Amino acid sequence: MKLISFAIDGEARYGVLEGEAVIDLSDRLGARFPNLLSLIEADALAEAAAALSAPGPRHALAGLHYLEPIPGARRIFCVGANYPKVHPTGGVVSGPEFPAIFQKPAETLVPHGARLQAPTASRQFDYEGELAFVIGRGGANIPPERALSHIAGYTCLNDGSVRDFQKHSVWAGKNFVRSGGFGPWLVTADEIGDPATLTLVTRLNGEEVQRTGLDRMFFSIPAIIAYLSAVTPLLPGDVVATGSPEGSGATRTPPRWLVPGDRIEVEVSKVGVLENVVA
């Protein structure tokens, strides 16, 4: 299933994408599960699938007002330096011993179709296309061999980065408000299979600027889950971004910084395309 969060007349709703229409689950299941997070927390994706045949509203996908797949996500973990590449702030990334984890607040991300906010304090605004996943079943000390069974689904993420501030600290460079994108929807894990077989592509104004197979990550998704859950129990609805490959604007000659009007697309095979324009 492609699970989607959206708004109609300012009211947050969720549903399942079927062709070019969204089957509204808020009317069918909303009394028990008011949003997608509550559905995931209750481990009720099977109920969502069963409810698709029940009577209720459908909405055209065209013109729909998207929300983030998990609006206001409580915890967003990001893996840095997870691909072989020249690092955007200098140096070459080659085989780190442990995952480099940092966190972002939900306010840093906007949904598919929303405008990114170029920072006023810097001109070094950059893109990072990534695969992200959402935890379905929580847990601590999850072994790698069971890790994929803890995933509810997969989505796309643009980890917007402000490179001169990133040289101050990762926190500073990665936490500008509305600097990144998250969406367009959440594809359930059963439709993906092995995420290492997926391909990630980022395009800037239609030009391909990043491409990788996800099997090139230093730390696989099972390894990331095992590491994170050894540090802190993972919770349903936690979002984990898995890192970005070679090709960001900072590593180009000359650097290619984002400016108002630029359109960024992050595409993951079998998942979809996240698109945002810089305001």
Coordinates of C-alpha atoms in Angstrom, one line a residue:
M1 CA 0.0 0.0 0.0
K2 CA 1.0 3.6 -0.6
L3 CA -0.2 5.4 2.6
I4 CA -0.6 9.1 2.3
S5 CA -1.3 11.9 4.8
F6 CA -3.1 14.9 3.3
A7 CA -5.4 17.8 4.3
I8 CA -8.8 18.9 3.0
D9 CA -10.1 22.3 4.1
G10 CA -7.4 22.4 6.7
E11 CA -8.4 19.1 8.2
A12 CA -5.6 16.5 8.4
R13 CA -6.6 13.1 7.0
Y14 CA -4.9 9.9 5.7
G15 CA -5.6 7.3 3.1
V16 CA -4.3 4.8 0.5
L17 CA -3.3 5.7 -3.0
E18 CA -4.9 3.6 -5.6
G19 CA -4.2 4.7 -9.2
E20 CA -4.9 8.4 -9.4
A21 CA -7.3 8.4 -6.4
V22 CA -6.8 8.4 -2.7
I23 CA -9.2 6.2 -0.7
D24 CA -9.9 8.2 2.5
L25 CA -9.3 6.0 5.6
S26 CA -10.1 8.8 8.0
D27 CA -13.9 8.3 7.6
R28 CA -13.5 4.5 7.6
L29 CA -11.1 4.1 10.5
G30 CA -10.7 7.6 12.0
A31 CA -12.7 6.9 15.2
R32 CA -10.1 4.4 16.3
F33 CA -7.0 5.6 14.4
P34 CA -7.2 9.4 13.9
N35 CA -4.0 9.6 11.9
L36 CA -1.4 7.4 10.2
L37 CA 0.9 7.4 13.2
S38 CA -1.9 5.9 15.4
L39 CA -2.5 3.3 12.8
I40 CA 1.1 2.3 12.8
E41 CA 1.3 2.4 16.6
A42 CA -1.6 -0.1 16.8
D43 CA 0.1 -2.4 14.2
A44 CA -3.2 -2.1 12.2
L45 CA -2.0 -1.9 8.6
A46 CA -3.9 -5.1 7.9
E47 CA -7.1 -3.3 9.1
A48 CA -6.3 -0.5 6.7
A49 CA -6.1 -2.9 3.8
A50 CA -9.3 -4.6 4.8
A51 CA -11.1 -1.2 5.0
L52 CA -10.3 -0.2 1.4
S53 CA -13.4 -2.0 0.1
A54 CA -15.7 -0.3 2.6
P55 CA -17.9 2.6 1.4
G56 CA -16.5 6.0 1.9
P57 CA -15.0 9.0 0.1
R58 CA -12.3 9.0 -2.5
H59 CA -10.2 12.0 -3.6
A60 CA -8.4 12.8 -6.8
L61 CA -4.6 12.8 -6.3
A62 CA -4.2 15.7 -8.7
G63 CA -4.4 18.9 -6.7
L64 CA -4.3 17.1 -3.3
H65 CA -2.7 19.1 -0.4
Y66 CA 0.0 16.7 0.8
L67 CA 1.2 16.5 4.4
E68 CA 4.4 14.7 5.5
P69 CA 3.8 11.0 5.7
I70 CA 4.1 11.2 9.5
P71 CA 3.1 14.8 10.3
G72 CA 5.1 16.3 13.2
A73 CA 7.2 13.2 13.5
R74 CA 8.5 12.9 17.1
R75 CA 12.0 11.7 16.2
I76 CA 13.9 11.9 12.9
F77 CA 17.2 10.1 13.0
C78 CA 19.7 10.7 10.1
V79 CA 22.8 8.8 9.1
G80 CA 25.7 10.9 7.9
A81 CA 28.6 9.8 5.7
N82 CA 27.0 6.5 4.7
Y83 CA 28.3 6.4 1.1
P84 CA 31.7 6.5 -0.4
K85 CA 32.2 10.1 -1.6
V86 CA 33.9 13.4 -1.2
H87 CA 32.3 14.9 1.9
P88 CA 30.4 18.2 1.2
T89 CA 32.3 20.0 4.0
G90 CA 35.7 18.5 3.1
G91 CA 37.6 15.2 3.1
V92 CA 36.8 11.8 1.7
V93 CA 34.3 9.4 3.3
S94 CA 35.7 5.9 3.3
G95 CA 34.5 3.1 5.6
P96 CA 33.6 4.7 8.9
E97 CA 33.8 2.3 11.9
F98 CA 30.3 3.3 13.3
P99 CA 27.3 5.1 11.9
A100 CA 27.3 8.9 12.4
I101 CA 23.9 9.7 13.7
F102 CA 22.2 13.1 14.2
Q103 CA 18.6 14.2 14.7
K104 CA 16.4 16.8 13.1
P105 CA 13.1 18.3 14.4
A106 CA 10.0 17.9 12.3
E107 CA 10.0 21.7 11.6
T108 CA 13.0 21.2 9.2
L109 CA 10.9 19.3 6.7
V110 CA 8.0 20.1 4.4
P111 CA 5.8 17.7 2.5
H112 CA 5.8 16.9 -1.2
G113 CA 4.8 20.0 -3.2
A114 CA 5.5 22.5 -0.5
R115 CA 8.1 25.3 -0.8
L116 CA 11.5 25.0 0.7
Q117 CA 12.7 28.0 2.6
A118 CA 16.0 29.3 1.5
P119 CA 18.0 30.5 4.6
T120 CA 18.5 34.2 5.0
A121 CA 21.7 33.7 7.0
S122 CA 23.6 31.8 4.2
R123 CA 23.8 31.3 0.5
Q124 CA 25.3 27.8 0.8
F125 CA 22.0 25.9 0.6
D126 CA 22.4 22.4 -0.6
Y127 CA 20.4 19.2 -1.3
E128 CA 20.8 15.6 -0.2
G129 CA 18.5 13.0 -1.7
E130 CA 17.9 10.0 0.6
L131 CA 15.8 6.9 1.3
A132 CA 14.0 7.1 4.6
F133 CA 12.0 4.5 6.5
V134 CA 9.5 4.6 9.3
I135 CA 9.6 2.2 12.2
G136 CA 6.4 0.1 12.7
R137 CA 7.2 -2.2 15.6
G138 CA 9.4 -0.6 18.2
G139 CA 12.1 -2.3 20.3
A140 CA 15.5 -2.2 21.9
N141 CA 18.6 -4.2 20.9
I142 CA 17.0 -5.4 17.7
P143 CA 19.3 -7.9 16.0
P144 CA 20.1 -7.2 12.3
E145 CA 18.5 -10.4 11.1
R146 CA 15.1 -9.3 12.5
A147 CA 15.5 -5.6 11.7
L148 CA 13.5 -5.3 8.5
S149 CA 10.5 -6.8 10.2
H150 CA 10.4 -3.6 12.4
I151 CA 9.8 -1.3 9.4
A152 CA 6.3 0.0 8.5
G153 CA 7.3 1.5 5.2
Y154 CA 9.7 3.6 3.1
T155 CA 9.7 7.1 1.7
C156 CA 11.9 9.8 0.2
L157 CA 13.7 12.6 2.0
N158 CA 15.8 15.6 1.0
D159 CA 18.1 16.4 3.9
G160 CA 18.5 20.1 3.1
S161 CA 21.9 21.3 4.4
V162 CA 23.5 24.7 4.9
R163 CA 27.1 24.0 4.4
D164 CA 28.9 27.0 6.0
F165 CA 26.8 26.5 9.1
Q166 CA 27.5 22.7 8.9
K167 CA 31.2 23.5 9.4
H168 CA 30.2 25.1 12.8
S169 CA 28.3 21.9 13.7
V170 CA 26.1 19.2 12.2
W171 CA 23.2 20.6 14.3
A172 CA 23.6 24.1 12.8
G173 CA 23.9 22.9 9.2
K174 CA 21.0 20.5 9.3
N175 CA 18.3 22.2 11.3
F176 CA 17.2 25.3 9.3
V177 CA 13.4 25.5 9.3
R178 CA 11.7 24.1 6.1
S179 CA 15.1 23.3 4.5
G180 CA 14.2 19.8 3.5
G181 CA 11.4 17.6 2.1
F182 CA 9.7 14.4 3.2
G183 CA 7.3 12.3 1.2
P184 CA 5.3 12.0 -1.0
W185 CA 3.9 8.9 0.8
L186 CA 4.8 5.8 2.7
V187 CA 5.1 2.6 0.8
T188 CA 4.6 -0.4 3.1
A189 CA 7.5 -2.7 3.6
D190 CA 5.8 -5.7 2.0
E191 CA 5.8 -3.9 -1.4
I192 CA 9.6 -3.2 -1.2
G193 CA 11.2 -6.5 -0.2
D194 CA 15.0 -6.0 0.1
P195 CA 15.7 -2.2 0.2
A196 CA 19.3 -2.8 -0.8
T197 CA 18.0 -3.5 -4.4
L198 CA 16.5 0.0 -4.7
T199 CA 17.9 2.9 -6.7
L200 CA 18.1 6.5 -5.6
V201 CA 18.1 9.4 -8.0
T202 CA 18.2 13.2 -7.3
R203 CA 17.4 15.8 -10.0
L204 CA 17.9 19.5 -9.9
N205 CA 15.8 21.4 -12.4
G206 CA 15.4 18.2 -14.4
E207 CA 19.1 17.4 -14.5
E208 CA 20.3 14.2 -12.7
V209 CA 22.8 15.1 -10.0
Q210 CA 22.8 12.0 -7.8
R211 CA 22.4 8.3 -8.6
T212 CA 23.2 5.3 -6.5
G213 CA 22.1 1.8 -5.7
L214 CA 21.3 1.5 -2.0
D215 CA 23.6 -1.5 -1.8
R216 CA 26.5 1.0 -1.7
M217 CA 25.7 2.2 1.8
F218 CA 28.5 1.5 4.3
F219 CA 25.8 0.6 6.9
S220 CA 22.9 -1.4 5.7
I221 CA 19.4 -0.7 7.0
P222 CA 19.5 -3.7 9.3
A223 CA 22.8 -2.5 10.7
I224 CA 21.4 1.0 11.2
I225 CA 18.4 -0.3 13.1
A226 CA 20.6 -2.6 15.2
Y227 CA 22.9 0.3 16.1
L228 CA 20.1 2.8 16.9
S229 CA 18.1 0.4 19.0
A230 CA 21.3 -0.5 21.0
V231 CA 21.4 3.2 22.0
T232 CA 17.7 4.0 22.5
P233 CA 14.5 1.9 22.1
L234 CA 13.0 2.6 18.8
L235 CA 9.3 3.7 18.7
P236 CA 6.6 3.3 16.1
G237 CA 6.6 6.3 13.9
D238 CA 10.3 7.0 14.3
V239 CA 11.8 8.2 10.9
V240 CA 15.3 7.2 9.9
A241 CA 17.0 8.8 6.9
T242 CA 19.8 6.5 5.5
G243 CA 22.3 9.0 4.1
S244 CA 23.1 10.6 0.7
P245 CA 25.5 9.6 -2.0
E246 CA 28.0 11.6 -4.1
G247 CA 26.8 14.5 -6.1
S248 CA 25.6 17.3 -3.7
G249 CA 26.0 20.8 -4.8
A250 CA 28.9 21.6 -2.4
T251 CA 31.2 19.0 -4.1
R252 CA 30.8 20.5 -7.6
T253 CA 33.2 22.9 -9.3
P254 CA 32.1 25.6 -8.9
P255 CA 29.7 24.7 -6.1
R256 CA 26.0 24.6 -7.1
W257 CA 24.0 26.2 -4.3
L258 CA 20.2 26.2 -4.3
V259 CA 18.4 29.5 -5.2
P260 CA 14.8 30.5 -5.3
G261 CA 13.0 28.8 -8.2
D262 CA 15.1 25.7 -8.1
R263 CA 13.2 22.4 -8.3
I264 CA 14.6 19.3 -6.4
E265 CA 13.3 15.8 -7.1
V266 CA 14.3 12.8 -5.0
E267 CA 13.2 9.5 -6.6
V268 CA 13.5 6.1 -5.1
S269 CA 12.5 3.1 -7.3
K270 CA 9.3 1.3 -6.1
V271 CA 8.7 4.3 -3.7
G272 CA 8.0 7.4 -5.7
V273 CA 9.2 11.0 -6.4
L274 CA 9.4 13.8 -3.8
E275 CA 9.4 17.2 -5.4
N276 CA 9.9 20.6 -3.9
V277 CA 10.7 24.1 -5.2
V278 CA 12.9 26.6 -3.3
A279 CA 10.9 29.7 -2.4

